Amino acid sequence: MMMKQILLASTSTMFGEEYLAYLQPELKSFFEGISEIVFIPFARPGGISHDEYTEKVREAFHSLNIKVHGLHTFTDPVEAIQQAEGFFTGGGNTFLLVQQLHHLNLMEDLKAAVQGGTPYLGTSAGSNIGGLNMKNTNDMPIVYPSDFTTMGLVPFNINAHYLDPDPKSTHNGETRETRIKEFHVFNEIPVVGLREGSWIRVKDDQVTTEGTKASRIFIKDQEPYELGSGSILRF
């Protein structure tokens, strides 16, 4: 079995930058030796079509000399997953993404391929499905998945686009930290708050936090703590 290669990023686009620009140096080594990938467009940010989303990704990967094929274009998506050189699942709505993967019976096939060594890149919603379930998404439930369970590529959940409380804000709604504490009243699963500019890197069995920002770690009945870039994640 090949070594697991997984990159779960908080976001696809940093403020003022082009799509995937901040990840380009990392992606060059991550997808080294790979000539084409399968893109999973089901999260459909802003409701754009699968074709439009795939074209956006295709343009971003052009500079890496990597061809991009949308999973929705294959007659047999299971075979496409099994034969893929690499994967990218983009952001958008996590409820829609999970609903589609379960509806098409692709979640377990994708998980098996990644665990077997096929490199997997996720951003935002595509990173959320790398966790044990999707219960820490920030998205609206625009559709109802048959199951909240995701791939479980890492032994925790991810809260992408994690935001720290703003002491100057007059907003009276719950903070991300408050929401995660609510989650831990009923769930034991650790949660990693991934700030924009940061990602989780998995090489075989080693899981590390990477990027320009520290990650915030939430464990049930413990005070949250910070974990800097390059740190090993163990639970």
Short mmCIF file of C-alpha atoms in Angstrom, two decimals:
data_model
loop_
_atom_site.label_atom_id
_atom_site.label_comp_id
_atom_site.label_asym_id
_atom_site.label_seq_id
_atom_site.Cartn_x
_atom_site.Cartn_y
_atom_site.Cartn_z
CA MET A 1 0.00 0.00 0.00
CA MET A 2 1.27 3.46 -0.92
CA MET A 3 1.81 6.20 1.65
CA LYS A 4 -1.22 8.37 2.38
CA GLN A 5 -0.91 11.90 0.97
CA ILE A 6 -3.62 14.31 2.12
CA LEU A 7 -3.86 18.10 2.23
CA LEU A 8 -6.93 19.68 3.87
CA ALA A 9 -6.94 23.47 3.51
CA SER A 10 -9.22 25.98 5.21
CA THR A 11 -9.89 27.94 2.03
CA SER A 12 -9.19 27.95 -1.69
CA THR A 13 -8.65 31.70 -1.99
CA MET A 14 -6.96 34.23 0.26
CA PHE A 15 -8.18 37.83 0.22
CA GLY A 16 -6.83 39.73 -2.77
CA GLU A 17 -5.33 36.64 -4.40
CA GLU A 18 -6.19 34.35 -7.30
CA TYR A 19 -7.83 30.97 -6.82
CA LEU A 20 -5.43 28.52 -5.07
CA ALA A 21 -2.54 31.01 -5.42
CA TYR A 22 -1.33 30.71 -1.83
CA LEU A 23 -1.21 26.91 -2.11
CA GLN A 24 0.71 26.77 -5.42
CA PRO A 25 4.16 26.14 -3.86
CA GLU A 26 2.74 23.32 -1.75
CA LEU A 27 0.79 21.81 -4.65
CA LYS A 28 3.90 21.56 -6.85
CA SER A 29 5.44 19.05 -4.47
CA PHE A 30 2.15 17.49 -3.37
CA PHE A 31 1.17 16.50 -6.92
CA GLU A 32 4.71 15.91 -8.16
CA GLY A 33 4.79 13.31 -10.94
CA ILE A 34 1.02 13.51 -11.50
CA SER A 35 -0.26 14.52 -14.95
CA GLU A 36 -4.01 14.63 -14.30
CA ILE A 37 -6.47 14.70 -11.41
CA VAL A 38 -10.16 14.09 -10.85
CA PHE A 39 -12.00 17.14 -9.53
CA ILE A 40 -15.14 16.69 -7.42
CA PRO A 41 -17.34 19.75 -8.09
CA PHE A 42 -20.46 18.78 -6.14
CA ALA A 43 -20.29 21.57 -3.51
CA ARG A 44 -21.10 24.16 -6.24
CA PRO A 45 -20.17 27.49 -4.55
CA GLY A 46 -22.70 30.19 -5.33
CA GLY A 47 -24.77 27.62 -7.20
CA ILE A 48 -22.47 27.57 -10.25
CA SER A 49 -22.62 24.58 -12.57
CA HIS A 50 -20.32 21.59 -12.35
CA ASP A 51 -18.79 22.57 -15.69
CA GLU A 52 -18.15 26.17 -14.62
CA TYR A 53 -16.54 25.03 -11.38
CA THR A 54 -14.35 22.48 -13.15
CA GLU A 55 -13.16 25.10 -15.63
CA LYS A 56 -12.14 27.40 -12.78
CA VAL A 57 -10.05 24.61 -11.28
CA ARG A 58 -8.64 23.68 -14.69
CA GLU A 59 -7.29 27.20 -15.10
CA ALA A 60 -5.63 27.10 -11.67
CA PHE A 61 -3.90 23.78 -12.37
CA HIS A 62 -2.74 24.80 -15.85
CA SER A 63 0.44 26.36 -14.42
CA LEU A 64 1.21 23.04 -12.74
CA ASN A 65 0.86 21.19 -16.07
CA ILE A 66 -1.86 19.04 -14.57
CA LYS A 67 -5.03 18.19 -16.48
CA VAL A 68 -8.34 18.35 -14.61
CA HIS A 69 -11.35 16.11 -15.25
CA GLY A 70 -14.65 16.71 -13.47
CA LEU A 71 -16.02 13.60 -11.79
CA HIS A 72 -19.48 14.47 -13.12
CA THR A 73 -18.29 13.87 -16.70
CA PHE A 74 -17.48 10.17 -16.24
CA THR A 75 -19.98 7.50 -17.24
CA ASP A 76 -18.64 5.31 -14.42
CA PRO A 77 -17.58 7.56 -11.50
CA VAL A 78 -16.49 4.59 -9.37
CA GLU A 79 -14.05 3.48 -12.03
CA ALA A 80 -12.85 7.08 -12.38
CA ILE A 81 -12.13 7.23 -8.65
CA GLN A 82 -10.35 3.88 -8.67
CA GLN A 83 -8.12 4.86 -11.60
CA ALA A 84 -7.42 8.50 -10.62
CA GLU A 85 -3.87 9.76 -10.13
CA GLY A 86 -5.06 12.39 -7.65
CA PHE A 87 -8.15 14.17 -6.31
CA PHE A 88 -9.28 17.68 -5.54
CA THR A 89 -12.58 18.47 -3.85
CA GLY A 90 -13.38 22.17 -3.80
CA GLY A 91 -15.36 24.31 -1.41
CA GLY A 92 -18.96 25.42 -1.48
CA ASN A 93 -21.84 23.91 0.48
CA THR A 94 -20.87 20.92 2.62
CA PHE A 95 -24.47 19.68 2.94
CA LEU A 96 -24.76 19.48 -0.84
CA LEU A 97 -21.35 17.86 -1.25
CA VAL A 98 -22.06 15.18 1.35
CA GLN A 99 -25.57 14.60 0.04
CA GLN A 100 -24.26 14.00 -3.47
CA LEU A 101 -21.42 11.70 -2.41
CA HIS A 102 -23.79 9.53 -0.38
CA HIS A 103 -26.55 9.64 -3.01
CA LEU A 104 -24.12 8.43 -5.66
CA ASN A 105 -22.56 5.91 -3.24
CA LEU A 106 -19.10 7.40 -3.76
CA MET A 107 -18.01 8.32 -0.23
CA GLU A 108 -16.55 4.93 0.62
CA ASP A 109 -14.90 4.49 -2.79
CA LEU A 110 -13.23 7.88 -2.47
CA LYS A 111 -12.10 7.07 1.07
CA ALA A 112 -10.65 3.72 -0.04
CA ALA A 113 -8.71 5.34 -2.89
CA VAL A 114 -7.20 8.01 -0.62
CA GLN A 115 -6.32 5.53 2.10
CA GLY A 116 -4.69 3.42 -0.60
CA GLY A 117 -2.31 6.27 -1.43
CA THR A 118 -3.99 8.43 -4.09
CA PRO A 119 -3.20 12.07 -3.17
CA TYR A 120 -6.22 14.06 -1.98
CA LEU A 121 -6.53 17.84 -1.83
CA GLY A 122 -9.53 19.43 -0.17
CA THR A 123 -10.42 23.06 0.43
CA SER A 124 -13.21 24.28 2.73
CA ALA A 125 -16.13 21.86 2.18
CA GLY A 126 -13.67 19.49 0.51
CA SER A 127 -11.66 19.56 3.73
CA ASN A 128 -14.71 19.10 5.94
CA ILE A 129 -15.33 15.70 4.37
CA GLY A 130 -11.84 14.62 5.43
CA GLY A 131 -13.02 14.60 9.05
CA LEU A 132 -15.15 12.02 10.84
CA ASN A 133 -18.39 13.81 10.03
CA MET A 134 -19.64 17.15 8.67
CA LYS A 135 -21.18 18.47 11.90
CA ASN A 136 -18.71 21.35 12.23
CA THR A 137 -19.43 22.96 8.88
CA ASN A 138 -20.47 26.63 8.76
CA ASP A 139 -22.86 26.06 5.86
CA MET A 140 -26.64 26.29 5.58
CA PRO A 141 -28.53 22.97 5.22
CA ILE A 142 -29.83 23.67 1.71
CA VAL A 143 -30.28 19.92 1.14
CA TYR A 144 -30.55 16.99 3.55
CA PRO A 145 -27.83 14.30 3.33
CA SER A 146 -28.83 10.74 4.13
CA ASP A 147 -25.85 10.56 6.50
CA PHE A 148 -23.57 13.17 8.11
CA THR A 149 -20.67 10.68 8.14
CA THR A 150 -17.71 11.64 5.94
CA MET A 151 -14.44 9.93 5.02
CA GLY A 152 -12.65 9.96 8.36
CA LEU A 153 -9.23 10.49 6.79
CA VAL A 154 -8.20 12.21 10.04
CA PRO A 155 -9.43 11.36 13.58
CA PHE A 156 -11.13 14.71 14.17
CA ASN A 157 -13.49 17.22 12.58
CA ILE A 158 -12.53 20.43 10.82
CA ASN A 159 -14.07 23.87 11.16
CA ALA A 160 -12.86 25.60 8.00
CA HIS A 161 -12.58 29.40 7.77
CA TYR A 162 -12.27 29.51 11.57
CA LEU A 163 -12.79 33.04 12.90
CA ASP A 164 -11.62 34.43 16.22
CA PRO A 165 -14.05 36.60 18.23
CA ASP A 166 -13.79 40.29 17.36
CA PRO A 167 -13.79 42.31 20.62
CA LYS A 168 -14.92 45.42 18.70
CA SER A 169 -17.87 43.73 17.02
CA THR A 170 -21.45 44.59 18.01
CA HIS A 171 -22.69 41.29 16.57
CA ASN A 172 -24.63 39.37 19.21
CA GLY A 173 -24.68 35.98 17.51
CA GLU A 174 -22.64 32.99 18.59
CA THR A 175 -18.92 32.84 17.84
CA ARG A 176 -17.31 29.83 16.21
CA GLU A 177 -15.87 28.86 19.59
CA THR A 178 -19.35 28.96 21.13
CA ARG A 179 -20.74 26.75 18.38
CA ILE A 180 -17.97 24.20 18.84
CA LYS A 181 -18.58 24.15 22.60
CA GLU A 182 -22.24 23.42 21.85
CA PHE A 183 -21.10 20.54 19.65
CA HIS A 184 -19.03 19.12 22.50
CA VAL A 185 -22.02 18.96 24.83
CA PHE A 186 -23.22 16.02 22.72
CA ASN A 187 -20.10 14.81 20.88
CA GLU A 188 -16.64 13.57 21.87
CA ILE A 189 -14.88 14.21 18.54
CA PRO A 190 -11.99 16.74 18.67
CA VAL A 191 -12.33 19.76 16.38
CA VAL A 192 -9.56 21.68 14.63
CA GLY A 193 -10.38 25.32 13.89
CA LEU A 194 -8.51 26.01 10.64
CA ARG A 195 -7.90 29.71 10.05
CA GLU A 196 -7.65 30.89 6.45
CA GLY A 197 -4.10 30.42 5.20
CA SER A 198 -3.65 27.17 7.11
CA TRP A 199 -4.03 23.50 6.27
CA ILE A 200 -3.70 19.98 7.62
CA ARG A 201 -1.03 17.78 6.03
CA VAL A 202 -1.11 13.99 6.25
CA LYS A 203 1.92 11.92 5.25
CA ASP A 204 1.16 8.29 5.93
CA ASP A 205 0.26 8.24 9.65
CA GLN A 206 1.72 11.64 10.59
CA VAL A 207 -0.72 14.56 10.77
CA THR A 208 0.63 18.12 11.01
CA THR A 209 -0.70 21.67 11.00
CA GLU A 210 0.76 23.84 8.25
CA GLY A 211 0.44 27.33 6.77
CA THR A 212 0.73 30.92 7.94
CA LYS A 213 -1.65 30.77 10.92
CA ALA A 214 -1.85 28.67 14.06
CA SER A 215 -4.79 26.29 14.38
CA ARG A 216 -7.17 26.29 17.34
CA ILE A 217 -7.75 22.90 18.94
CA PHE A 218 -10.96 21.98 20.74
CA ILE A 219 -11.27 18.89 22.93
CA LYS A 220 -14.34 18.10 25.00
CA ASP A 221 -14.09 19.30 28.64
CA GLN A 222 -10.75 21.06 27.99
CA GLU A 223 -9.79 24.64 27.33
CA PRO A 224 -9.08 25.32 23.63
CA TYR A 225 -5.42 25.79 22.74
CA GLU A 226 -3.26 26.98 19.84
CA LEU A 227 -1.06 24.77 17.71
CA GLY A 228 1.50 26.46 15.48
CA SER A 229 2.46 25.62 11.93
CA GLY A 230 4.57 22.49 11.64
CA SER A 231 3.17 20.92 14.81
CA ILE A 232 2.19 17.26 15.00
CA LEU A 233 -1.49 16.60 15.75
CA ARG A 234 -2.20 13.74 18.13
CA PHE A 235 -5.46 12.89 19.90
#
